[in-house]
Tab-separated table of C-alpha atoms in Angstrom:
chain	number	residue	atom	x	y	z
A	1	UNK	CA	0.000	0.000	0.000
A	2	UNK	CA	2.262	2.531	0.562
A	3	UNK	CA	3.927	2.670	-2.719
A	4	UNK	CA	0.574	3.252	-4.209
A	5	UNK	CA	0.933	6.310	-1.368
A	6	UNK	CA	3.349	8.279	-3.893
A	7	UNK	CA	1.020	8.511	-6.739
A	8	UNK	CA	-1.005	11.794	-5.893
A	9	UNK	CA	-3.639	13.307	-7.902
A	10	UNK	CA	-5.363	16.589	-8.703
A	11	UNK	CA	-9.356	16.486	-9.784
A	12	UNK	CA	-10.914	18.877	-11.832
A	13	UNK	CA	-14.622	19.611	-12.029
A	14	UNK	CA	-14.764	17.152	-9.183
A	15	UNK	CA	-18.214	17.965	-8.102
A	16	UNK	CA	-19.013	15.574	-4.812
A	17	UNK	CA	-15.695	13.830	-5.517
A	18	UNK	CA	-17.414	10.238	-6.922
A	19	UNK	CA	-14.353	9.476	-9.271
A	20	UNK	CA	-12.244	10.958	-6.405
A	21	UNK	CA	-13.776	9.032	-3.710
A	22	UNK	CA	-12.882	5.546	-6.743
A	23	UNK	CA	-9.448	6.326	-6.905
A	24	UNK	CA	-9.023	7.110	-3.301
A	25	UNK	CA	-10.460	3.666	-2.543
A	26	UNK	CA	-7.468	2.187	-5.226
A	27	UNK	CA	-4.618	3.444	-3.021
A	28	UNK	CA	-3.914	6.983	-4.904
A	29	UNK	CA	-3.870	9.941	-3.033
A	30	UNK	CA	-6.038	12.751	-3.824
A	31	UNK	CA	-3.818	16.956	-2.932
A	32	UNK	CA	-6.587	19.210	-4.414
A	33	UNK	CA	-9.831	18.962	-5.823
A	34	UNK	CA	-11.544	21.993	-7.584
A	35	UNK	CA	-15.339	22.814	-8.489
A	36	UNK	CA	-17.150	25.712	-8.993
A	37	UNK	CA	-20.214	24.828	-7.147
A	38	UNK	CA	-19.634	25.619	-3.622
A	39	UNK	CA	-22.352	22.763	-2.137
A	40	UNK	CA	-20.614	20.402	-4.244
A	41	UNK	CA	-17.075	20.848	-2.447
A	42	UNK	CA	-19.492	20.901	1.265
A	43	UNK	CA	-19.999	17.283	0.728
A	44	UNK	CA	-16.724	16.500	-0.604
A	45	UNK	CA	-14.840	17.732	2.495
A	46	UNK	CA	-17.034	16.593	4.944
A	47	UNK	CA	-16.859	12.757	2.981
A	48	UNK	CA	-13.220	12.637	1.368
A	49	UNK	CA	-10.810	15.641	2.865
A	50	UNK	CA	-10.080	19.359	3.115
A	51	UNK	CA	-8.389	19.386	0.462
A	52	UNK	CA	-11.213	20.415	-2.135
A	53	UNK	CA	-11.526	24.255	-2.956
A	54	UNK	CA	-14.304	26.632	-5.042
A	55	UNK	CA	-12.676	27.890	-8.103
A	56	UNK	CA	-13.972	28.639	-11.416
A	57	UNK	CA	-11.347	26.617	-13.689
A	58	UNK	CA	-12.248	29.231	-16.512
A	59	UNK	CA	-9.904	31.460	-14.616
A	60	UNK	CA	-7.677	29.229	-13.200
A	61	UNK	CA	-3.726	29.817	-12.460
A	62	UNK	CA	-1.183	26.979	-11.517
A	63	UNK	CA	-0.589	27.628	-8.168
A	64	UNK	CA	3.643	27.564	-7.107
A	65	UNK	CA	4.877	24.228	-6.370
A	66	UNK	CA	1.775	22.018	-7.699
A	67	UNK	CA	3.099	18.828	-8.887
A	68	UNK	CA	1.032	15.442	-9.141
A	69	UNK	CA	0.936	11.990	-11.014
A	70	UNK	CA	-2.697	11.590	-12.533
A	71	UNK	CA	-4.900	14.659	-12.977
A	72	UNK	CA	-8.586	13.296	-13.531
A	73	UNK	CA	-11.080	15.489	-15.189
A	74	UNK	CA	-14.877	15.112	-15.520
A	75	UNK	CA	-15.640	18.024	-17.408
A	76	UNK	CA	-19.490	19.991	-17.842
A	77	UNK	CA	-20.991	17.009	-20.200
A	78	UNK	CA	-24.551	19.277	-20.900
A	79	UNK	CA	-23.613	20.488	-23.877
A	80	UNK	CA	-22.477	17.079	-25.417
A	81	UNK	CA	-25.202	15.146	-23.930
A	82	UNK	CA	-27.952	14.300	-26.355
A	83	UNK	CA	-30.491	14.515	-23.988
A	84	UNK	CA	-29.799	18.106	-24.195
A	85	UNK	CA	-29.934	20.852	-26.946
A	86	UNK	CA	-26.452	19.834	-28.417
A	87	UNK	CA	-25.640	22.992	-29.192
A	88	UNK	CA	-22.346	23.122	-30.464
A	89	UNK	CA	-21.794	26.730	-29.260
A	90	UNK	CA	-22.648	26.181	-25.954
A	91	UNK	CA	-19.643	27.824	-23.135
A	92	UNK	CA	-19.337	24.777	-21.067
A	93	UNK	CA	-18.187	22.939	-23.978
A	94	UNK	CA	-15.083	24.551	-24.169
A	95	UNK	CA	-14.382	23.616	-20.110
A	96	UNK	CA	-13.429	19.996	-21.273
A	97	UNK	CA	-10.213	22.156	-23.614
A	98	UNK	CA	-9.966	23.685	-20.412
A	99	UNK	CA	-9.081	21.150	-18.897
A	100	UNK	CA	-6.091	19.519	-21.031
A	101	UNK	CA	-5.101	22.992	-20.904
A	102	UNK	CA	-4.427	22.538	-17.031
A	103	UNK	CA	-3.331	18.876	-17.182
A	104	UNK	CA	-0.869	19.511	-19.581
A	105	UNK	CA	0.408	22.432	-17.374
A	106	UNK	CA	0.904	19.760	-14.398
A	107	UNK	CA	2.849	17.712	-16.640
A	108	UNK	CA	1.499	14.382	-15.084
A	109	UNK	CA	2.104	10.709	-16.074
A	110	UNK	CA	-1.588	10.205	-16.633
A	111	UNK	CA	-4.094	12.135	-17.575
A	112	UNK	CA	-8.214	11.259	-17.449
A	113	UNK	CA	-11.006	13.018	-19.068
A	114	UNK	CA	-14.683	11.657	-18.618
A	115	UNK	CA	-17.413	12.966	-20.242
A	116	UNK	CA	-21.086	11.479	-22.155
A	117	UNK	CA	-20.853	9.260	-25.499
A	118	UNK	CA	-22.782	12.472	-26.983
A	119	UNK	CA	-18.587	13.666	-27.202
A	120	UNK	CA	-17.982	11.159	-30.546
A	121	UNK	CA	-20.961	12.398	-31.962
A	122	UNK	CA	-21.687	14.223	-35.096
A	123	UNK	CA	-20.443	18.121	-34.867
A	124	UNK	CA	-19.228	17.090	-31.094
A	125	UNK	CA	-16.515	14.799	-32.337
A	126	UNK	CA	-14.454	18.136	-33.013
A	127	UNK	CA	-13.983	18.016	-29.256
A	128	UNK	CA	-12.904	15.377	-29.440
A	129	UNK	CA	-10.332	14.834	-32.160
A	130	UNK	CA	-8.560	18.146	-30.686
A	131	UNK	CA	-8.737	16.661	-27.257
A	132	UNK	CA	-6.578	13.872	-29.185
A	133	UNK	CA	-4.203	15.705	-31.469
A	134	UNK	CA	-3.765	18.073	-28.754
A	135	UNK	CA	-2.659	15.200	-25.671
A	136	UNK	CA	-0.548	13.453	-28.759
A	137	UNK	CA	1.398	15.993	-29.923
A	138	UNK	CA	2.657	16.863	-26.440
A	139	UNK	CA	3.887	13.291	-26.351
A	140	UNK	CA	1.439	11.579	-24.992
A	141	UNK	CA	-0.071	7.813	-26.213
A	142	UNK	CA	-4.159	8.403	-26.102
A	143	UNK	CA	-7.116	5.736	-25.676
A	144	UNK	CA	-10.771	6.246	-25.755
A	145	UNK	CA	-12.867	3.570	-24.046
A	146	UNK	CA	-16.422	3.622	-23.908
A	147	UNK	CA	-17.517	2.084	-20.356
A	148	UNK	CA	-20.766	1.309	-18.876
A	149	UNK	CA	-21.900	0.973	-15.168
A	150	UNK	CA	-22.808	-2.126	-15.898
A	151	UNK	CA	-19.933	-3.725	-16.952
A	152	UNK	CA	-18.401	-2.874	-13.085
A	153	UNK	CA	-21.208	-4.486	-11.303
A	154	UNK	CA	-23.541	-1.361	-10.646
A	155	UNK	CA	-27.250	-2.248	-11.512
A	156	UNK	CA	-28.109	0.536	-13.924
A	157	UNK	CA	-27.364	1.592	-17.772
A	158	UNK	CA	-24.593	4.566	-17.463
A	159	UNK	CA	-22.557	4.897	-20.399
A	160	UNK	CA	-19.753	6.871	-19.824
A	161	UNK	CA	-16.834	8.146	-22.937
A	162	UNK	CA	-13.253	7.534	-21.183
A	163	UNK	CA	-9.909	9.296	-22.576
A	164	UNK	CA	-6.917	8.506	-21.086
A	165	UNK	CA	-3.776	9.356	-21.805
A	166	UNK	CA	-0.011	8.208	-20.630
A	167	UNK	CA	3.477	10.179	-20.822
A	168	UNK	CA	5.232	6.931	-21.422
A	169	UNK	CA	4.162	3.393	-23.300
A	170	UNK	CA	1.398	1.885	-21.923
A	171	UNK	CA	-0.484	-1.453	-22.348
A	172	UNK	CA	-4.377	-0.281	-22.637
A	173	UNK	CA	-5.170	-3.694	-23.465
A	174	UNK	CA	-6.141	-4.106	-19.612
A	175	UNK	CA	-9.109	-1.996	-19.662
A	176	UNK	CA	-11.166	-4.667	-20.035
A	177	UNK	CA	-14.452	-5.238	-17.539
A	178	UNK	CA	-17.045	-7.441	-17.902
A	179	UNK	CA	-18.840	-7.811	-14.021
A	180	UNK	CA	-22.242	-9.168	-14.024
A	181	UNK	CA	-24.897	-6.233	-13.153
A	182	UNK	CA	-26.392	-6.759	-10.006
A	183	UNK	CA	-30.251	-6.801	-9.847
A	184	UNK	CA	-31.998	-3.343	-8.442
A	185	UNK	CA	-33.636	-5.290	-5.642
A	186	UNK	CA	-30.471	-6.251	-4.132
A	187	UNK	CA	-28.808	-2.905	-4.645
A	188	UNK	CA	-32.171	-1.104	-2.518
A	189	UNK	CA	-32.116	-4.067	0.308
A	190	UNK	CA	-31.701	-2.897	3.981
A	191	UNK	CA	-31.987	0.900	3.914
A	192	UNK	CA	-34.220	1.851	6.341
A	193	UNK	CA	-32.974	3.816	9.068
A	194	UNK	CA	-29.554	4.398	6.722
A	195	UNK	CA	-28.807	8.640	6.472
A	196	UNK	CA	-30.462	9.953	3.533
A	197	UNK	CA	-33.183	7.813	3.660
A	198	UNK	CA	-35.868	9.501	3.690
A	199	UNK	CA	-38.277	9.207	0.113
A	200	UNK	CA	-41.458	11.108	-0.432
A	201	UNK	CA	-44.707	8.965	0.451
A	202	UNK	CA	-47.551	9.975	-1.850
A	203	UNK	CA	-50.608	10.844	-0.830
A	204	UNK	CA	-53.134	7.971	-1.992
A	205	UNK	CA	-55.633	10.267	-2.805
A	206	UNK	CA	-52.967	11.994	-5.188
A	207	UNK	CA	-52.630	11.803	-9.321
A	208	UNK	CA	-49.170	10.859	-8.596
A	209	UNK	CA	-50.199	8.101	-6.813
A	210	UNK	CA	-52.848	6.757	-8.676
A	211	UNK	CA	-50.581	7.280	-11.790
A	212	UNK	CA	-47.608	5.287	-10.372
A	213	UNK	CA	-50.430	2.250	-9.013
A	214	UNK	CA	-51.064	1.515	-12.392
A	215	UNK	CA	-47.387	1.266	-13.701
A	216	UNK	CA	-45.817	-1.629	-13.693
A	217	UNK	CA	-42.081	-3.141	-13.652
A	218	UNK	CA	-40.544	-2.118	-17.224
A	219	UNK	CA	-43.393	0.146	-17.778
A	220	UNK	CA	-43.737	3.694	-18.185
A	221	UNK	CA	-46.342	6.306	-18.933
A	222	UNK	CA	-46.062	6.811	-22.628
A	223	UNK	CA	-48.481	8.272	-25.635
A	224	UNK	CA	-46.259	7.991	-28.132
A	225	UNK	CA	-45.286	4.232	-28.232
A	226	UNK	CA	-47.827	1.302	-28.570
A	227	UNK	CA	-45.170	-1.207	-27.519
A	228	UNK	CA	-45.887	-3.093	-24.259
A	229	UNK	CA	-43.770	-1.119	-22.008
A	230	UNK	CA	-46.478	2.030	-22.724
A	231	UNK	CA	-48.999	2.407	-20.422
A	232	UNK	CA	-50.995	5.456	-21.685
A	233	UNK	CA	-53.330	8.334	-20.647
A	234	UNK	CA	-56.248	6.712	-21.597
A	235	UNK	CA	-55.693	3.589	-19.812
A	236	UNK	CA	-55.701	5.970	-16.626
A	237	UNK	CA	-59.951	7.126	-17.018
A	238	UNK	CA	-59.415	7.630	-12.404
A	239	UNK	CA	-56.859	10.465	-13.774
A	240	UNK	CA	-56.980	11.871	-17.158
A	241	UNK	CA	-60.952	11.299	-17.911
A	242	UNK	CA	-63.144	8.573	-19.200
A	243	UNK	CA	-63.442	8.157	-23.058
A	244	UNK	CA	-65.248	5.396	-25.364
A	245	UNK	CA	-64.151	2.464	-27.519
A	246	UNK	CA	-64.055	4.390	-30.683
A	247	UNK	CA	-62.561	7.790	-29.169
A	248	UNK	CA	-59.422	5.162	-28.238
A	249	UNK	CA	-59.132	3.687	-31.778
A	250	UNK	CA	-59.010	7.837	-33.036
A	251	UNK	CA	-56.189	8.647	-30.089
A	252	UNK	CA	-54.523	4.881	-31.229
A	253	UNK	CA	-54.687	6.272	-34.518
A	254	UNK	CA	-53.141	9.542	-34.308
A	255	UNK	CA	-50.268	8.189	-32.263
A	256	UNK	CA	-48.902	5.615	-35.155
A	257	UNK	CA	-49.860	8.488	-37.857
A	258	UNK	CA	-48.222	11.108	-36.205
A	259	UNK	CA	-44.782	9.022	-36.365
A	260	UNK	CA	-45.832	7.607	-40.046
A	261	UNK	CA	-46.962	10.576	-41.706
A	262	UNK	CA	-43.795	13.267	-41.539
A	263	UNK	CA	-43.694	16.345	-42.828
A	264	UNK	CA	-41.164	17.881	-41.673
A	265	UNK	CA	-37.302	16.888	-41.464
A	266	UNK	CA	-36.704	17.476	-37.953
A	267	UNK	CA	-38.352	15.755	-34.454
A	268	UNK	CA	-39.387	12.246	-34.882
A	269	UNK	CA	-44.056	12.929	-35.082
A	270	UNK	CA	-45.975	15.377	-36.823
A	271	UNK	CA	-49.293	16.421	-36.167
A	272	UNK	CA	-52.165	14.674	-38.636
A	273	UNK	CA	-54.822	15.773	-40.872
A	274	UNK	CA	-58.188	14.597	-39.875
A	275	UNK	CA	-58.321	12.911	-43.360
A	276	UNK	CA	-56.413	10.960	-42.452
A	277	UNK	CA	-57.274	9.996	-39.426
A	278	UNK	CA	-60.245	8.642	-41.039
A	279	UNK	CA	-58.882	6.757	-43.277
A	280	UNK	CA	-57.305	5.108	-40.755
A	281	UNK	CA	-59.721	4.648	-38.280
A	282	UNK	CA	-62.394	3.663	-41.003
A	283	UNK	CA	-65.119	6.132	-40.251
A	284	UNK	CA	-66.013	9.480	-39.850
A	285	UNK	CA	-64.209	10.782	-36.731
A	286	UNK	CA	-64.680	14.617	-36.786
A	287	UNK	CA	-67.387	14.737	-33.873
A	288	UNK	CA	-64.904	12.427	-31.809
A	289	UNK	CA	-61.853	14.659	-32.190
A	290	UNK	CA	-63.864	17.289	-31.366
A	291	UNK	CA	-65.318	15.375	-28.050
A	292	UNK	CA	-61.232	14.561	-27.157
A	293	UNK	CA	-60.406	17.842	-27.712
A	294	UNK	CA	-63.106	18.997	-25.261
A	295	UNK	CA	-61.660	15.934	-22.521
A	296	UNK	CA	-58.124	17.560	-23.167
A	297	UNK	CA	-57.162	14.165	-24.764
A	298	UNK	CA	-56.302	15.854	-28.661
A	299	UNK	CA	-55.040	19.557	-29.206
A	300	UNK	CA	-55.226	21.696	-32.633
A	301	UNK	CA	-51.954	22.575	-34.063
A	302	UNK	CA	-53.303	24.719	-37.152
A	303	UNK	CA	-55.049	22.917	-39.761
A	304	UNK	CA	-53.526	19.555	-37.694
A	305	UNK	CA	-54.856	17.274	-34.349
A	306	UNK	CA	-51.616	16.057	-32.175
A	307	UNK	CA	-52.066	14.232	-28.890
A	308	UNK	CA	-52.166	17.096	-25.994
A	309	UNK	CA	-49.612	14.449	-24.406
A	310	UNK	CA	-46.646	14.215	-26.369
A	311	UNK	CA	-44.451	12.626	-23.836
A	312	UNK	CA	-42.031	9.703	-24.252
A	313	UNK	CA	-42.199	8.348	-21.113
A	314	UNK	CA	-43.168	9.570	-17.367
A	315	UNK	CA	-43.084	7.088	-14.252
A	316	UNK	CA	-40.800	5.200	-15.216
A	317	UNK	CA	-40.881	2.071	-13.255
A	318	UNK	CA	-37.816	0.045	-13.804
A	319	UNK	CA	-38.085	-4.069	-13.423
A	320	UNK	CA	-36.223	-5.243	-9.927
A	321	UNK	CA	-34.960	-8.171	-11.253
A	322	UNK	CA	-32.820	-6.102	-13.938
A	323	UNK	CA	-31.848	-2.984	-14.164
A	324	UNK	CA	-32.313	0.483	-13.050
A	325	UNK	CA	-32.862	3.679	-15.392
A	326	UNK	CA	-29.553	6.225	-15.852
A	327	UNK	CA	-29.529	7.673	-12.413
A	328	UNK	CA	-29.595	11.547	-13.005
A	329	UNK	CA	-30.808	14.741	-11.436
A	330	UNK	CA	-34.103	14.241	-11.363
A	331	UNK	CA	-34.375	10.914	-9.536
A	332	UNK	CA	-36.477	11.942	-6.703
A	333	UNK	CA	-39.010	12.926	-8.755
A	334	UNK	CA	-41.472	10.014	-9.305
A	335	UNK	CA	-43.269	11.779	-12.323
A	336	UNK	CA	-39.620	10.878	-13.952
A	337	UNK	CA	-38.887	7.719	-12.160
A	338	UNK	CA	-40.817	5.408	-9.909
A	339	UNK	CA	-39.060	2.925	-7.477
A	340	UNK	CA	-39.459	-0.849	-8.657
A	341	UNK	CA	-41.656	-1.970	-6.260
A	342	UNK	CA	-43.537	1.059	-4.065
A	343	UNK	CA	-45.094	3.500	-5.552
A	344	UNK	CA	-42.957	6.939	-4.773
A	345	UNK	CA	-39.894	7.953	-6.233
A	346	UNK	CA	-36.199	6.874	-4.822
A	347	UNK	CA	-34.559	7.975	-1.383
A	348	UNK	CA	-31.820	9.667	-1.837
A	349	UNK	CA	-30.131	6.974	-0.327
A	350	UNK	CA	-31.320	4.624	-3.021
A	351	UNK	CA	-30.213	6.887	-5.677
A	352	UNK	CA	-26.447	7.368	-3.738
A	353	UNK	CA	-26.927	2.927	-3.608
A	354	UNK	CA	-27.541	2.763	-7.869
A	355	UNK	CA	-24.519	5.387	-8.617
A	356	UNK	CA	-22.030	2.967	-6.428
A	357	UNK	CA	-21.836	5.759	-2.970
A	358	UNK	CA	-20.825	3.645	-0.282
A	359	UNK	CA	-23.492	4.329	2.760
A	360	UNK	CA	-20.940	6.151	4.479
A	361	UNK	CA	-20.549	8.934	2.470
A	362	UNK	CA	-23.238	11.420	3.775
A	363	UNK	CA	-24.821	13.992	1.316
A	364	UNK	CA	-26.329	17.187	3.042
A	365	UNK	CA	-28.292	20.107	1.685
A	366	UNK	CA	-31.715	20.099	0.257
A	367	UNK	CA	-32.771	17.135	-1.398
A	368	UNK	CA	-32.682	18.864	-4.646
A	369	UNK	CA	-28.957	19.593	-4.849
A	370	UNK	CA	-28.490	16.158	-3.294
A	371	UNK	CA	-30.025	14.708	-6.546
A	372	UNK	CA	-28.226	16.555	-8.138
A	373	UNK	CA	-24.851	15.848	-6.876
A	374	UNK	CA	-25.317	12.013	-7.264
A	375	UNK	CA	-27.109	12.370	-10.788
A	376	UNK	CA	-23.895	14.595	-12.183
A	377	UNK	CA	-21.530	11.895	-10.069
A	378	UNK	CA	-19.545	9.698	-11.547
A	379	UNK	CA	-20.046	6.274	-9.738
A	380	UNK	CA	-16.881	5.734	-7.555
A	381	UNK	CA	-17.223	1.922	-7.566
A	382	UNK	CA	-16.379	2.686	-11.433
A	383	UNK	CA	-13.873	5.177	-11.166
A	384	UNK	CA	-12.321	2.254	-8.807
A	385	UNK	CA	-12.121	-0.137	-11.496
A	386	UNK	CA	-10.870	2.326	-13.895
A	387	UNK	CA	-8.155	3.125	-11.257
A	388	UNK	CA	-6.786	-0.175	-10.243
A	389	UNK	CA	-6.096	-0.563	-14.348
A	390	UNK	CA	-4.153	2.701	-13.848
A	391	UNK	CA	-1.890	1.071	-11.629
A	392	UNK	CA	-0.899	-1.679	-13.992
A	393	UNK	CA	0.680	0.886	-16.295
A	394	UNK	CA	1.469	3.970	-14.464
């Protein structure tokens, strides 16, 4: 162990200090941690050391004397992620250049950027290619690796984009992981009376409730899909209002034309012409839409009918004998994501349990900056795995 002591490392964008808190756990030893969000760097010094500081990296100076081993980097990814805008212009985009900028000026042996796959995408790639040319032609030997949660054990889908980059020869062949997944129930057993613990019970008189009762495991509130995994509005009368046989076949019927019948070049639906709703509905419908309009069911986009529900998929409710959803900010909410077997959203604790936290490290602050702390985290028990390769070429 304590030759793994001399490898020290600086972290940039740390945020709560998740890939910190991984590497830490591999034997390397973390001198200064920077983010600019100032409840971010509470929770890492009251879980992983004193050592963390505010600073806005945009404006950053190498401070006298800083020398490490391994900078790690998990750069702003909302600009690259394509659950997002993607806009190519967007500021934070240019905090991942940022960041070579100060690795490079540290002159470490290795150097590790994280960020979403939305990086080798399309106009986004740019980002990446310079990230490249710009490590190589400084002398150092680059690898991208695209990782999943998964593939370290963790019971949820997070796909991650890994660069990493060595000053001498190295033998990336080792990044290799192929754990087994855990299921979700196991991950959520015995956490009452844990810190953080403490999830939202719904009223049982409440929408939400009634919503997330009819939901079931690998399910999801959806009126844009007529796959099995879509439960939609209409199969919720206690909720969203009571409608006849044939007003369903006219809503089933504008949800596969509104995906068939495109117009325009962007999106993935288009609102339909009540033509052709007809058609395929086989009778006369006009009365009807104008009866689901009334029950809030169908809205009029000009000279069009769309569903007044557009949504891809509310309450989700993953299966607890697989896996969970991506874990992100909004996981408390249960109108995004339902737990797999009551009906309320996740604990914090629960949340902190999916992303790989150990139940030791404590997050404080209101519940909405604890969400989003774990959701922007990346999950230490990863960052562990990635680590312990680290030490088999450093």
């Amino acid at each position: 162990m304590r030759l793994m002591e001399k490898y020290n490392f600086v972290s940039l964008f740390a945020g709560c200090g998740g890939m910190d808190l991984g590497f830490k756990k591999a034997g390397f030893n973390p001198i200064v941690a920077y983010d600019i969000w100032n409840v971010a760097i509470e929770n890492y010094r009251k879980n992983i050391g004193d050592h963390a500081q505010v600073v806005d990296l945009s404006n950053w100076s190498k401070p006298k004397d800083l020398e490490c081993d391994l900078v790690l980097a998990g750069s702003p990814c909302q600009g690259f992620s394509t659950i997002g805008k993607r806009d190519i212009g967007d500021p934070r985009n240019s905090l991942i250049i940022k960041a070579v900028e100060i690795a490079l000026s540290l002159k470490p042996k290795i150097i590790v950027l994280e960020n979403v796959p939305g990086l080798l995408q399309g106009k986004h790639k740019e980002y990446w290619s310079f990230i490249n040319n710009e490590l190589q032609s400084k002398g150092y030997q680059t690898k991208t690796f695209l990782l999943d949660a998964r593939d370290f054990g963790l019971p949820q889908s997070r796909r991650r984009v890994f660069i990493i980059a060595s000053s001498s020869k190295a033998d990336f062949d080792v990044f290799n992981f192929s754990s087994e997944p855990q299921p979700l129930s196991n991950c959520l057993k015995n956490v009452l009376g844990l810190p953080n613990h403490n999830p939202n019970i719904l009223d049982l008189k409440s929408k939400d409730y009634i919503i997330a009762s009819k939901i079931l495991p690998g399910k999801k509130l959806c009126n844009v899909r007529g796959g099995e995994a879509s439960v939609h509005t209409w199969d919720i009368p206690e909720v969203f209002g009571n409608i006849s046989g044939k007003e369903r076949r006219v809503l089933e019927a504008i949800m596969r034309l509104r995906r068939r019948n495109r117009r325009r070049v962007t999106g993935d639906a288009d609102p339909v012409e009540l033509g052709k709703i007809n058609l395929e509905v086989g009778f006369k419908s006009d009365l009807l839409v104008g009866k689901l309009i009334e029950k809030g069911y169908v809205r009029v986009v000009g000279d069009f009918y769309d569903l007044a529900n557009t949504f891809n998929g509310k309450y989700r409710r993953a299966d607890p004998n697989g896996i969970s959803y991506t874990v992100d900010t909004r996981f408390g909410d249960p109108k995004c994501f339902l737990h797999p077997v009551e009906n309320r959203g996740f604990s914090v604790r629960e949340a902190a349990r999916i992303q790989g936290f150990p139940d030791d490290y404590i997050f404080t602050g209101n519940k909405r900056d604890q969400y989003k702390m774990i959701g922007n985290a990346i999950p230490p028990i990863m960052a562990k795995g990635i680590a312990e390769k680290i030490l088999q070429i450093i």
